[in-house]
Amino acid sequence: MKVWLQACRVNSLAISSIGVMVGTAVAFRAGHFDSVRFLLAWLGSVLIQAGTNLTNVYYNYKAASASADPASFDPRGSSSVLRLGLLTPAQVRRGGLLSFACGIACGLLLAWLCGGTILWLGLPAVAAGYFYAGPPIRYGYLALGVVSVFVFMGPVMVGGAYYVQALSFSAGAIAAAIPIGLVAAGIMHTNDLRDYDTDVLHGKRTLATLFGRRGAAYALAVMDAAAFLVIAAAVMGGLLPWPALLVLLAVPQALAQVRMVFRETDAKHLHVVWLRGVKLHMQFGLLLIVGLLASAALHL
């Protein structure tokens, strides 16, 4: 089991969990909550994320990419399960497809409970997860990975979690979704920064390789800053309650991440930047959830 969790990049699975919980918290504040729908949405999102990660590991292993480069080997990384022979490529591929299939099954159950609209969000998410590294599209090699993460980890995931509760969409849900998507996109961006040298070597295009190291660092700073500014604007505009400003407690984590990304170029240190991004997403998301639930409890 430990090997499979490593292959699935278990740390990244929290990203999808946070997105679903934020969307559910917005719905709860509006008076909508169904535990079965929440569990199905959460499980489906995590399974699709696991399928995406396993598929990415498989196809990156097969291709000449950063994860197949001897210089970038990290025994703690997801690709090491293949390079150390802990799992076979066929096992990882089957695991990815099985995860996608189970995620689709959760989506079909939600469609039965909530109507088919949710499939218009879920099925594109599955396709985006597979074709990030899978042929024939492989859009992750075309500098579209960060954009995809923003869309599917933000508006699609948060908005979808809200929809299965309220059976509608709302401006408040989108206001909460955009910053969650931005911070998640920052995680993907720092992953690309970590792999910058090997991506350049193998001709893989990412926002980091297009912008260059300095430009990519500024891009991360913009994403992090925009996440906080969107929350502030949404509160001032009445789309989110004032306790949502609890996310400002995560500003020190964002500043530490940005300072480090401007300072470091070594892959090992940039891995720490990536970890800081994961922690920032966790802190930001949990603080937003607490703020939304507190506003519901206090009838704000």
PDB file of C-alpha atoms in Angstrom:
ATOM      1  CA  MET A   1       0.000   0.000   0.000  1.00  0.00           C
ATOM      2  CA  LYS A   2       2.837   2.399   0.851  1.00  0.00           C
ATOM      3  CA  VAL A   3       4.288   1.945  -2.636  1.00  0.00           C
ATOM      4  CA  TRP A   4       0.958   2.774  -4.260  1.00  0.00           C
ATOM      5  CA  LEU A   5       0.533   5.856  -2.077  1.00  0.00           C
ATOM      6  CA  GLN A   6       3.971   7.011  -3.197  1.00  0.00           C
ATOM      7  CA  ALA A   7       3.081   6.376  -6.839  1.00  0.00           C
ATOM      8  CA  CYS A   8      -0.186   8.302  -6.393  1.00  0.00           C
ATOM      9  CA  ARG A   9       1.725  11.261  -4.893  1.00  0.00           C
ATOM     10  CA  VAL A  10      -0.362  11.076  -1.762  1.00  0.00           C
ATOM     11  CA  ASN A  11       0.689  14.583  -0.676  1.00  0.00           C
ATOM     12  CA  SER A  12      -0.980  16.043  -3.756  1.00  0.00           C
ATOM     13  CA  LEU A  13      -4.288  14.270  -3.087  1.00  0.00           C
ATOM     14  CA  ALA A  14      -4.989  16.840  -0.384  1.00  0.00           C
ATOM     15  CA  ILE A  15      -5.306  19.424  -3.165  1.00  0.00           C
ATOM     16  CA  SER A  16      -8.464  17.832  -4.529  1.00  0.00           C
ATOM     17  CA  SER A  17      -9.797  17.258  -1.009  1.00  0.00           C
ATOM     18  CA  ILE A  18      -9.467  20.954  -0.165  1.00  0.00           C
ATOM     19  CA  GLY A  19     -11.268  21.990  -3.346  1.00  0.00           C
ATOM     20  CA  VAL A  20     -14.255  19.767  -2.605  1.00  0.00           C
ATOM     21  CA  MET A  21     -14.422  20.902   1.018  1.00  0.00           C
ATOM     22  CA  VAL A  22     -14.344  24.581   0.046  1.00  0.00           C
ATOM     23  CA  GLY A  23     -17.212  24.140  -2.416  1.00  0.00           C
ATOM     24  CA  THR A  24     -19.171  22.185   0.177  1.00  0.00           C
ATOM     25  CA  ALA A  25     -18.537  24.844   2.830  1.00  0.00           C
ATOM     26  CA  VAL A  26     -19.896  27.564   0.527  1.00  0.00           C
ATOM     27  CA  ALA A  27     -23.010  25.434  -0.034  1.00  0.00           C
ATOM     28  CA  PHE A  28     -23.353  24.709   3.697  1.00  0.00           C
ATOM     29  CA  ARG A  29     -23.319  28.424   4.427  1.00  0.00           C
ATOM     30  CA  ALA A  30     -26.172  28.803   1.926  1.00  0.00           C
ATOM     31  CA  GLY A  31     -28.160  26.097   3.727  1.00  0.00           C
ATOM     32  CA  HIS A  32     -27.364  23.093   1.547  1.00  0.00           C
ATOM     33  CA  PHE A  33     -25.623  19.925   2.728  1.00  0.00           C
ATOM     34  CA  ASP A  34     -25.998  16.237   1.949  1.00  0.00           C
ATOM     35  CA  SER A  35     -23.371  13.918   3.428  1.00  0.00           C
ATOM     36  CA  VAL A  36     -23.724  11.209   0.759  1.00  0.00           C
ATOM     37  CA  ARG A  37     -23.248  13.691  -2.064  1.00  0.00           C
ATOM     38  CA  PHE A  38     -20.261  15.191  -0.271  1.00  0.00           C
ATOM     39  CA  LEU A  39     -18.588  11.805   0.178  1.00  0.00           C
ATOM     40  CA  LEU A  40     -19.184  10.847  -3.451  1.00  0.00           C
ATOM     41  CA  ALA A  41     -17.828  14.186  -4.676  1.00  0.00           C
ATOM     42  CA  TRP A  42     -14.777  13.913  -2.428  1.00  0.00           C
ATOM     43  CA  LEU A  43     -14.037  10.293  -3.314  1.00  0.00           C
ATOM     44  CA  GLY A  44     -14.571  10.893  -7.031  1.00  0.00           C
ATOM     45  CA  SER A  45     -12.238  13.900  -7.029  1.00  0.00           C
ATOM     46  CA  VAL A  46      -9.495  12.061  -5.140  1.00  0.00           C
ATOM     47  CA  LEU A  47      -9.766   9.058  -7.465  1.00  0.00           C
ATOM     48  CA  ILE A  48      -9.529  11.252 -10.562  1.00  0.00           C
ATOM     49  CA  GLN A  49      -6.499  12.994  -9.046  1.00  0.00           C
ATOM     50  CA  ALA A  50      -4.896   9.612  -8.287  1.00  0.00           C
ATOM     51  CA  GLY A  51      -5.607   8.454 -11.838  1.00  0.00           C
ATOM     52  CA  THR A  52      -4.023  11.626 -13.189  1.00  0.00           C
ATOM     53  CA  ASN A  53      -0.910  11.151 -11.071  1.00  0.00           C
ATOM     54  CA  LEU A  54      -0.474   7.476 -11.972  1.00  0.00           C
ATOM     55  CA  THR A  55      -1.004   8.160 -15.672  1.00  0.00           C
ATOM     56  CA  ASN A  56       1.514  10.982 -15.499  1.00  0.00           C
ATOM     57  CA  VAL A  57       4.069   8.709 -13.803  1.00  0.00           C
ATOM     58  CA  TYR A  58       3.555   6.038 -16.456  1.00  0.00           C
ATOM     59  CA  TYR A  59       3.852   8.276 -19.509  1.00  0.00           C
ATOM     60  CA  ASN A  60       6.708  10.348 -18.104  1.00  0.00           C
ATOM     61  CA  TYR A  61       8.568   7.111 -17.481  1.00  0.00           C
ATOM     62  CA  LYS A  62       7.962   6.018 -21.061  1.00  0.00           C
ATOM     63  CA  ALA A  63       9.000   9.397 -22.488  1.00  0.00           C
ATOM     64  CA  ALA A  64      12.304  11.250 -22.290  1.00  0.00           C
ATOM     65  CA  SER A  65      11.213  13.635 -19.548  1.00  0.00           C
ATOM     66  CA  ALA A  66      12.417  14.936 -16.218  1.00  0.00           C
ATOM     67  CA  SER A  67      11.237  11.898 -14.284  1.00  0.00           C
ATOM     68  CA  ALA A  68      13.230   9.579 -16.565  1.00  0.00           C
ATOM     69  CA  ASP A  69      16.450  11.594 -16.313  1.00  0.00           C
ATOM     70  CA  PRO A  70      19.135   9.999 -14.097  1.00  0.00           C
ATOM     71  CA  ALA A  71      20.205  13.396 -12.776  1.00  0.00           C
ATOM     72  CA  SER A  72      16.738  14.093 -11.404  1.00  0.00           C
ATOM     73  CA  PHE A  73      16.265  10.807  -9.555  1.00  0.00           C
ATOM     74  CA  ASP A  74      14.627  11.176  -6.159  1.00  0.00           C
ATOM     75  CA  PRO A  75      13.964   7.920  -4.242  1.00  0.00           C
ATOM     76  CA  ARG A  76      11.027   9.641  -2.510  1.00  0.00           C
ATOM     77  CA  GLY A  77       9.416  10.669  -5.804  1.00  0.00           C
ATOM     78  CA  SER A  78       6.521   8.937  -7.519  1.00  0.00           C
ATOM     79  CA  SER A  79       8.602   7.838 -10.516  1.00  0.00           C
ATOM     80  CA  SER A  80      11.034   5.957  -8.269  1.00  0.00           C
ATOM     81  CA  VAL A  81       8.499   3.141  -7.825  1.00  0.00           C
ATOM     82  CA  LEU A  82       9.161   2.277 -11.472  1.00  0.00           C
ATOM     83  CA  ARG A  83      12.866   2.990 -11.586  1.00  0.00           C
ATOM     84  CA  LEU A  84      13.486   0.903  -8.463  1.00  0.00           C
ATOM     85  CA  GLY A  85      11.287  -1.912  -9.759  1.00  0.00           C
ATOM     86  CA  LEU A  86       8.761  -1.632  -6.930  1.00  0.00           C
ATOM     87  CA  LEU A  87       5.945  -1.589  -9.489  1.00  0.00           C
ATOM     88  CA  THR A  88       5.911  -2.425 -13.180  1.00  0.00           C
ATOM     89  CA  PRO A  89       4.833   0.132 -15.811  1.00  0.00           C
ATOM     90  CA  ALA A  90       1.838  -2.073 -16.635  1.00  0.00           C
ATOM     91  CA  GLN A  91       0.746  -2.086 -12.986  1.00  0.00           C
ATOM     92  CA  VAL A  92       0.962   1.705 -12.762  1.00  0.00           C
ATOM     93  CA  ARG A  93      -0.983   2.130 -16.002  1.00  0.00           C
ATOM     94  CA  ARG A  94      -3.706  -0.271 -14.856  1.00  0.00           C
ATOM     95  CA  GLY A  95      -3.827   1.481 -11.492  1.00  0.00           C
ATOM     96  CA  GLY A  96      -4.366   4.809 -13.224  1.00  0.00           C
ATOM     97  CA  LEU A  97      -7.137   3.475 -15.445  1.00  0.00           C
ATOM     98  CA  LEU A  98      -8.822   1.764 -12.484  1.00  0.00           C
ATOM     99  CA  SER A  99      -8.710   5.010 -10.497  1.00  0.00           C
ATOM    100  CA  PHE A 100     -10.304   6.883 -13.389  1.00  0.00           C
ATOM    101  CA  ALA A 101     -12.978   4.186 -13.736  1.00  0.00           C
ATOM    102  CA  CYS A 102     -13.853   4.355 -10.038  1.00  0.00           C
ATOM    103  CA  GLY A 103     -13.922   8.146 -10.205  1.00  0.00           C
ATOM    104  CA  ILE A 104     -16.327   7.968 -13.152  1.00  0.00           C
ATOM    105  CA  ALA A 105     -18.495   5.539 -11.168  1.00  0.00           C
ATOM    106  CA  CYS A 106     -18.745   8.128  -8.380  1.00  0.00           C
ATOM    107  CA  GLY A 107     -19.712  10.700 -10.993  1.00  0.00           C
ATOM    108  CA  LEU A 108     -22.439   8.465 -12.383  1.00  0.00           C
ATOM    109  CA  LEU A 109     -23.868   7.987  -8.895  1.00  0.00           C
ATOM    110  CA  LEU A 110     -23.857  11.752  -8.417  1.00  0.00           C
ATOM    111  CA  ALA A 111     -25.565  12.183 -11.785  1.00  0.00           C
ATOM    112  CA  TRP A 112     -28.269   9.766 -10.615  1.00  0.00           C
ATOM    113  CA  LEU A 113     -28.708  11.777  -7.410  1.00  0.00           C
ATOM    114  CA  CYS A 114     -28.234  15.296  -8.773  1.00  0.00           C
ATOM    115  CA  GLY A 115     -28.844  15.171 -12.510  1.00  0.00           C
ATOM    116  CA  GLY A 116     -26.538  14.898 -15.501  1.00  0.00           C
ATOM    117  CA  THR A 117     -25.125  18.430 -15.265  1.00  0.00           C
ATOM    118  CA  ILE A 118     -22.332  17.215 -12.999  1.00  0.00           C
ATOM    119  CA  LEU A 119     -21.026  14.977 -15.796  1.00  0.00           C
ATOM    120  CA  TRP A 120     -20.276  18.086 -17.864  1.00  0.00           C
ATOM    121  CA  LEU A 121     -17.736  18.923 -15.179  1.00  0.00           C
ATOM    122  CA  GLY A 122     -16.530  15.448 -14.224  1.00  0.00           C
ATOM    123  CA  LEU A 123     -15.891  13.882 -17.625  1.00  0.00           C
ATOM    124  CA  PRO A 124     -13.748  16.778 -18.920  1.00  0.00           C
ATOM    125  CA  ALA A 125     -11.786  16.510 -15.657  1.00  0.00           C
ATOM    126  CA  VAL A 126     -11.057  12.846 -16.402  1.00  0.00           C
ATOM    127  CA  ALA A 127     -10.013  13.705 -19.957  1.00  0.00           C
ATOM    128  CA  ALA A 128      -7.794  16.529 -18.710  1.00  0.00           C
ATOM    129  CA  GLY A 129      -6.174  14.197 -16.191  1.00  0.00           C
ATOM    130  CA  TYR A 130      -5.405  11.512 -18.758  1.00  0.00           C
ATOM    131  CA  PHE A 131      -4.280  13.704 -21.635  1.00  0.00           C
ATOM    132  CA  TYR A 132      -1.987  15.850 -19.501  1.00  0.00           C
ATOM    133  CA  ALA A 133       0.780  13.354 -20.247  1.00  0.00           C
ATOM    134  CA  GLY A 134      -1.111  10.752 -22.281  1.00  0.00           C
ATOM    135  CA  PRO A 135      -1.054  10.608 -26.097  1.00  0.00           C
ATOM    136  CA  PRO A 136      -2.070  11.919 -28.489  1.00  0.00           C
ATOM    137  CA  ILE A 137      -2.563  15.339 -26.866  1.00  0.00           C
ATOM    138  CA  ARG A 138       0.030  15.482 -24.041  1.00  0.00           C
ATOM    139  CA  TYR A 139      -0.890  19.097 -23.363  1.00  0.00           C
ATOM    140  CA  GLY A 140       1.339  19.175 -20.281  1.00  0.00           C
ATOM    141  CA  TYR A 141       4.240  19.324 -22.747  1.00  0.00           C
ATOM    142  CA  LEU A 142       2.668  22.357 -24.456  1.00  0.00           C
ATOM    143  CA  ALA A 143       2.817  24.802 -21.521  1.00  0.00           C
ATOM    144  CA  LEU A 144      -0.853  24.236 -20.646  1.00  0.00           C
ATOM    145  CA  GLY A 145      -0.452  22.275 -17.424  1.00  0.00           C
ATOM    146  CA  VAL A 146      -0.668  25.242 -15.049  1.00  0.00           C
ATOM    147  CA  VAL A 147      -3.757  26.589 -16.815  1.00  0.00           C
ATOM    148  CA  SER A 148      -5.422  23.176 -16.604  1.00  0.00           C
ATOM    149  CA  VAL A 149      -4.709  22.873 -12.889  1.00  0.00           C
ATOM    150  CA  PHE A 150      -6.204  26.312 -12.282  1.00  0.00           C
ATOM    151  CA  VAL A 151      -9.390  25.459 -14.179  1.00  0.00           C
ATOM    152  CA  PHE A 152      -9.979  21.946 -12.865  1.00  0.00           C
ATOM    153  CA  MET A 153      -8.691  22.359  -9.298  1.00  0.00           C
ATOM    154  CA  GLY A 154     -10.456  25.694  -8.960  1.00  0.00           C
ATOM    155  CA  PRO A 155     -13.729  26.520 -10.750  1.00  0.00           C
ATOM    156  CA  VAL A 156     -14.519  22.953 -11.835  1.00  0.00           C
ATOM    157  CA  MET A 157     -13.787  21.199  -8.541  1.00  0.00           C
ATOM    158  CA  VAL A 158     -15.064  23.854  -6.147  1.00  0.00           C
ATOM    159  CA  GLY A 159     -17.993  24.732  -8.395  1.00  0.00           C
ATOM    160  CA  GLY A 160     -18.841  21.063  -8.871  1.00  0.00           C
ATOM    161  CA  ALA A 161     -18.782  20.392  -5.122  1.00  0.00           C
ATOM    162  CA  TYR A 162     -21.111  23.350  -4.623  1.00  0.00           C
ATOM    163  CA  TYR A 163     -23.416  22.172  -7.403  1.00  0.00           C
ATOM    164  CA  VAL A 164     -23.970  18.663  -6.022  1.00  0.00           C
ATOM    165  CA  GLN A 165     -25.202  20.267  -2.798  1.00  0.00           C
ATOM    166  CA  ALA A 166     -27.217  23.242  -4.071  1.00  0.00           C
ATOM    167  CA  LEU A 167     -28.100  21.930  -7.562  1.00  0.00           C
ATOM    168  CA  SER A 168     -27.119  25.332  -8.926  1.00  0.00           C
ATOM    169  CA  PHE A 169     -24.074  27.537  -9.340  1.00  0.00           C
ATOM    170  CA  SER A 170     -23.339  30.788  -7.522  1.00  0.00           C
ATOM    171  CA  ALA A 171     -21.050  33.785  -7.733  1.00  0.00           C
ATOM    172  CA  GLY A 172     -19.893  33.080  -4.180  1.00  0.00           C
ATOM    173  CA  ALA A 173     -18.729  29.595  -5.143  1.00  0.00           C
ATOM    174  CA  ILE A 174     -16.764  30.994  -8.084  1.00  0.00           C
ATOM    175  CA  ALA A 175     -15.269  33.689  -5.840  1.00  0.00           C
ATOM    176  CA  ALA A 176     -14.005  30.939  -3.534  1.00  0.00           C
ATOM    177  CA  ALA A 177     -12.929  28.728  -6.435  1.00  0.00           C
ATOM    178  CA  ILE A 178     -10.656  31.205  -8.222  1.00  0.00           C
ATOM    179  CA  PRO A 179      -8.131  31.665  -5.383  1.00  0.00           C
ATOM    180  CA  ILE A 180      -8.109  27.936  -4.640  1.00  0.00           C
ATOM    181  CA  GLY A 181      -7.326  27.335  -8.313  1.00  0.00           C
ATOM    182  CA  LEU A 182      -4.583  29.966  -8.298  1.00  0.00           C
ATOM    183  CA  VAL A 183      -2.777  28.450  -5.312  1.00  0.00           C
ATOM    184  CA  ALA A 184      -3.125  24.960  -6.820  1.00  0.00           C
ATOM    185  CA  ALA A 185      -1.736  26.271 -10.111  1.00  0.00           C
ATOM    186  CA  GLY A 186       1.202  27.650  -8.148  1.00  0.00           C
ATOM    187  CA  ILE A 187       1.980  24.136  -6.934  1.00  0.00           C
ATOM    188  CA  MET A 188       2.094  22.893 -10.518  1.00  0.00           C
ATOM    189  CA  HIS A 189       4.225  25.867 -11.512  1.00  0.00           C
ATOM    190  CA  THR A 190       6.811  25.195  -8.789  1.00  0.00           C
ATOM    191  CA  ASN A 191       6.894  21.557  -9.875  1.00  0.00           C
ATOM    192  CA  ASP A 192       7.828  22.770 -13.358  1.00  0.00           C
ATOM    193  CA  LEU A 193      10.425  25.136 -11.906  1.00  0.00           C
ATOM    194  CA  ARG A 194      12.020  22.238 -10.045  1.00  0.00           C
ATOM    195  CA  ASP A 195      12.272  20.292 -13.307  1.00  0.00           C
ATOM    196  CA  TYR A 196      13.390  23.343 -15.311  1.00  0.00           C
ATOM    197  CA  ASP A 197      16.810  22.087 -16.417  1.00  0.00           C
ATOM    198  CA  THR A 198      15.682  18.641 -17.529  1.00  0.00           C
ATOM    199  CA  ASP A 199      12.577  20.047 -19.221  1.00  0.00           C
ATOM    200  CA  VAL A 200      14.765  22.426 -21.244  1.00  0.00           C
ATOM    201  CA  LEU A 201      17.110  19.540 -22.071  1.00  0.00           C
ATOM    202  CA  HIS A 202      14.272  17.388 -23.409  1.00  0.00           C
ATOM    203  CA  GLY A 203      12.322  20.178 -25.082  1.00  0.00           C
ATOM    204  CA  LYS A 204       9.325  20.033 -22.741  1.00  0.00           C
ATOM    205  CA  ARG A 205       7.514  23.371 -22.794  1.00  0.00           C
ATOM    206  CA  THR A 206       6.076  24.709 -19.549  1.00  0.00           C
ATOM    207  CA  LEU A 207       5.295  28.204 -18.336  1.00  0.00           C
ATOM    208  CA  ALA A 208       8.584  28.047 -16.450  1.00  0.00           C
ATOM    209  CA  THR A 209      10.637  27.276 -19.566  1.00  0.00           C
ATOM    210  CA  LEU A 210       8.742  29.904 -21.573  1.00  0.00           C
ATOM    211  CA  PHE A 211       9.191  32.650 -18.968  1.00  0.00           C
ATOM    212  CA  GLY A 212      12.691  31.697 -17.830  1.00  0.00           C
ATOM    213  CA  ARG A 213      13.656  31.250 -14.194  1.00  0.00           C
ATOM    214  CA  ARG A 214      13.256  34.905 -13.207  1.00  0.00           C
ATOM    215  CA  GLY A 215      10.015  35.369 -15.096  1.00  0.00           C
ATOM    216  CA  ALA A 216       8.647  32.144 -13.642  1.00  0.00           C
ATOM    217  CA  ALA A 217       9.428  33.373 -10.127  1.00  0.00           C
ATOM    218  CA  TYR A 218       7.469  36.567 -10.812  1.00  0.00           C
ATOM    219  CA  ALA A 219       4.600  34.475 -12.198  1.00  0.00           C
ATOM    220  CA  LEU A 220       4.426  32.536  -8.916  1.00  0.00           C
ATOM    221  CA  ALA A 221       4.405  35.785  -6.950  1.00  0.00           C
ATOM    222  CA  VAL A 222       1.506  37.054  -9.071  1.00  0.00           C
ATOM    223  CA  MET A 223      -0.488  33.834  -8.579  1.00  0.00           C
ATOM    224  CA  ASP A 224      -0.015  33.869  -4.816  1.00  0.00           C
ATOM    225  CA  ALA A 225      -0.821  37.573  -4.496  1.00  0.00           C
ATOM    226  CA  ALA A 226      -3.876  37.292  -6.741  1.00  0.00           C
ATOM    227  CA  ALA A 227      -5.313  34.512  -4.569  1.00  0.00           C
ATOM    228  CA  PHE A 228      -5.379  36.773  -1.514  1.00  0.00           C
ATOM    229  CA  LEU A 229      -6.590  39.792  -3.484  1.00  0.00           C
ATOM    230  CA  VAL A 230      -9.526  37.860  -4.954  1.00  0.00           C
ATOM    231  CA  ILE A 231     -10.675  36.872  -1.463  1.00  0.00           C
ATOM    232  CA  ALA A 232     -10.402  40.477  -0.273  1.00  0.00           C
ATOM    233  CA  ALA A 233     -12.319  41.743  -3.312  1.00  0.00           C
ATOM    234  CA  ALA A 234     -15.013  39.078  -2.863  1.00  0.00           C
ATOM    235  CA  VAL A 235     -15.472  40.078   0.778  1.00  0.00           C
ATOM    236  CA  MET A 236     -15.722  43.759  -0.130  1.00  0.00           C
ATOM    237  CA  GLY A 237     -18.182  42.890  -2.888  1.00  0.00           C
ATOM    238  CA  GLY A 238     -20.366  40.855  -0.549  1.00  0.00           C
ATOM    239  CA  LEU A 239     -19.764  37.554  -2.344  1.00  0.00           C
ATOM    240  CA  LEU A 240     -17.965  36.039   0.645  1.00  0.00           C
ATOM    241  CA  PRO A 241     -18.396  36.758   4.380  1.00  0.00           C
ATOM    242  CA  TRP A 242     -15.778  38.718   6.272  1.00  0.00           C
ATOM    243  CA  PRO A 243     -14.483  35.629   8.187  1.00  0.00           C
ATOM    244  CA  ALA A 244     -13.105  34.469   4.822  1.00  0.00           C
ATOM    245  CA  LEU A 245     -10.345  36.994   5.494  1.00  0.00           C
ATOM    246  CA  LEU A 246      -8.861  34.390   7.840  1.00  0.00           C
ATOM    247  CA  VAL A 247      -6.895  33.307   4.758  1.00  0.00           C
ATOM    248  CA  LEU A 248      -4.642  36.309   5.411  1.00  0.00           C
ATOM    249  CA  LEU A 249      -3.058  34.224   8.170  1.00  0.00           C
ATOM    250  CA  ALA A 250      -1.461  32.214   5.354  1.00  0.00           C
ATOM    251  CA  VAL A 251       0.364  35.273   3.959  1.00  0.00           C
ATOM    252  CA  PRO A 252       3.640  34.448   5.808  1.00  0.00           C
ATOM    253  CA  GLN A 253       3.722  31.026   4.143  1.00  0.00           C
ATOM    254  CA  ALA A 254       3.220  32.648   0.735  1.00  0.00           C
ATOM    255  CA  LEU A 255       5.948  35.218   1.387  1.00  0.00           C
ATOM    256  CA  ALA A 256       8.379  32.513   2.486  1.00  0.00           C
ATOM    257  CA  GLN A 257       7.660  30.548  -0.680  1.00  0.00           C
ATOM    258  CA  VAL A 258       8.100  33.549  -2.974  1.00  0.00           C
ATOM    259  CA  ARG A 259      11.327  34.676  -1.289  1.00  0.00           C
ATOM    260  CA  MET A 260      12.746  31.193  -1.687  1.00  0.00           C
ATOM    261  CA  VAL A 261      11.771  30.822  -5.353  1.00  0.00           C
ATOM    262  CA  PHE A 262      13.646  34.025  -6.224  1.00  0.00           C
ATOM    263  CA  ARG A 263      16.705  32.834  -4.325  1.00  0.00           C
ATOM    264  CA  GLU A 264      17.049  29.163  -5.291  1.00  0.00           C
ATOM    265  CA  THR A 265      17.824  27.417  -8.575  1.00  0.00           C
ATOM    266  CA  ASP A 266      18.883  23.992  -7.313  1.00  0.00           C
ATOM    267  CA  ALA A 267      16.282  21.256  -7.860  1.00  0.00           C
ATOM    268  CA  LYS A 268      16.518  20.001  -4.267  1.00  0.00           C
ATOM    269  CA  HIS A 269      15.826  23.455  -2.860  1.00  0.00           C
ATOM    270  CA  LEU A 270      13.056  24.025  -5.392  1.00  0.00           C
ATOM    271  CA  HIS A 271      11.470  20.824  -4.108  1.00  0.00           C
ATOM    272  CA  VAL A 272      11.185  22.629  -0.776  1.00  0.00           C
ATOM    273  CA  VAL A 273       9.503  25.508  -2.629  1.00  0.00           C
ATOM    274  CA  TRP A 274       7.025  22.973  -4.009  1.00  0.00           C
ATOM    275  CA  LEU A 275       6.384  21.627  -0.501  1.00  0.00           C
ATOM    276  CA  ARG A 276       5.791  25.172   0.701  1.00  0.00           C
ATOM    277  CA  GLY A 277       3.209  25.509  -2.061  1.00  0.00           C
ATOM    278  CA  VAL A 278       1.427  22.371  -0.880  1.00  0.00           C
ATOM    279  CA  LYS A 279       1.433  23.740   2.689  1.00  0.00           C
ATOM    280  CA  LEU A 280       0.173  27.112   1.448  1.00  0.00           C
ATOM    281  CA  HIS A 281      -2.716  25.456  -0.381  1.00  0.00           C
ATOM    282  CA  MET A 282      -3.572  23.461   2.734  1.00  0.00           C
ATOM    283  CA  GLN A 283      -3.402  26.493   5.034  1.00  0.00           C
ATOM    284  CA  PHE A 284      -5.263  28.786   2.637  1.00  0.00           C
ATOM    285  CA  GLY A 285      -7.986  26.224   1.991  1.00  0.00           C
ATOM    286  CA  LEU A 286      -8.510  25.225   5.618  1.00  0.00           C
ATOM    287  CA  LEU A 287      -8.619  28.851   6.762  1.00  0.00           C
ATOM    288  CA  LEU A 288     -11.191  29.634   4.079  1.00  0.00           C
ATOM    289  CA  ILE A 289     -13.267  26.622   5.140  1.00  0.00           C
ATOM    290  CA  VAL A 290     -13.099  27.679   8.793  1.00  0.00           C
ATOM    291  CA  GLY A 291     -14.137  31.200   7.830  1.00  0.00           C
ATOM    292  CA  LEU A 292     -17.102  29.966   5.803  1.00  0.00           C
ATOM    293  CA  LEU A 293     -18.274  27.566   8.512  1.00  0.00           C
ATOM    294  CA  ALA A 294     -17.834  30.219  11.199  1.00  0.00           C
ATOM    295  CA  SER A 295     -19.956  32.640   9.196  1.00  0.00           C
ATOM    296  CA  ALA A 296     -22.646  29.968   8.898  1.00  0.00           C
ATOM    297  CA  ALA A 297     -22.576  29.300  12.640  1.00  0.00           C
ATOM    298  CA  LEU A 298     -22.728  33.014  13.436  1.00  0.00           C
ATOM    299  CA  HIS A 299     -25.325  33.696  10.712  1.00  0.00           C
ATOM    300  CA  LEU A 300     -23.085  36.283   9.062  1.00  0.00           C
TER     301      LEU A 300
END
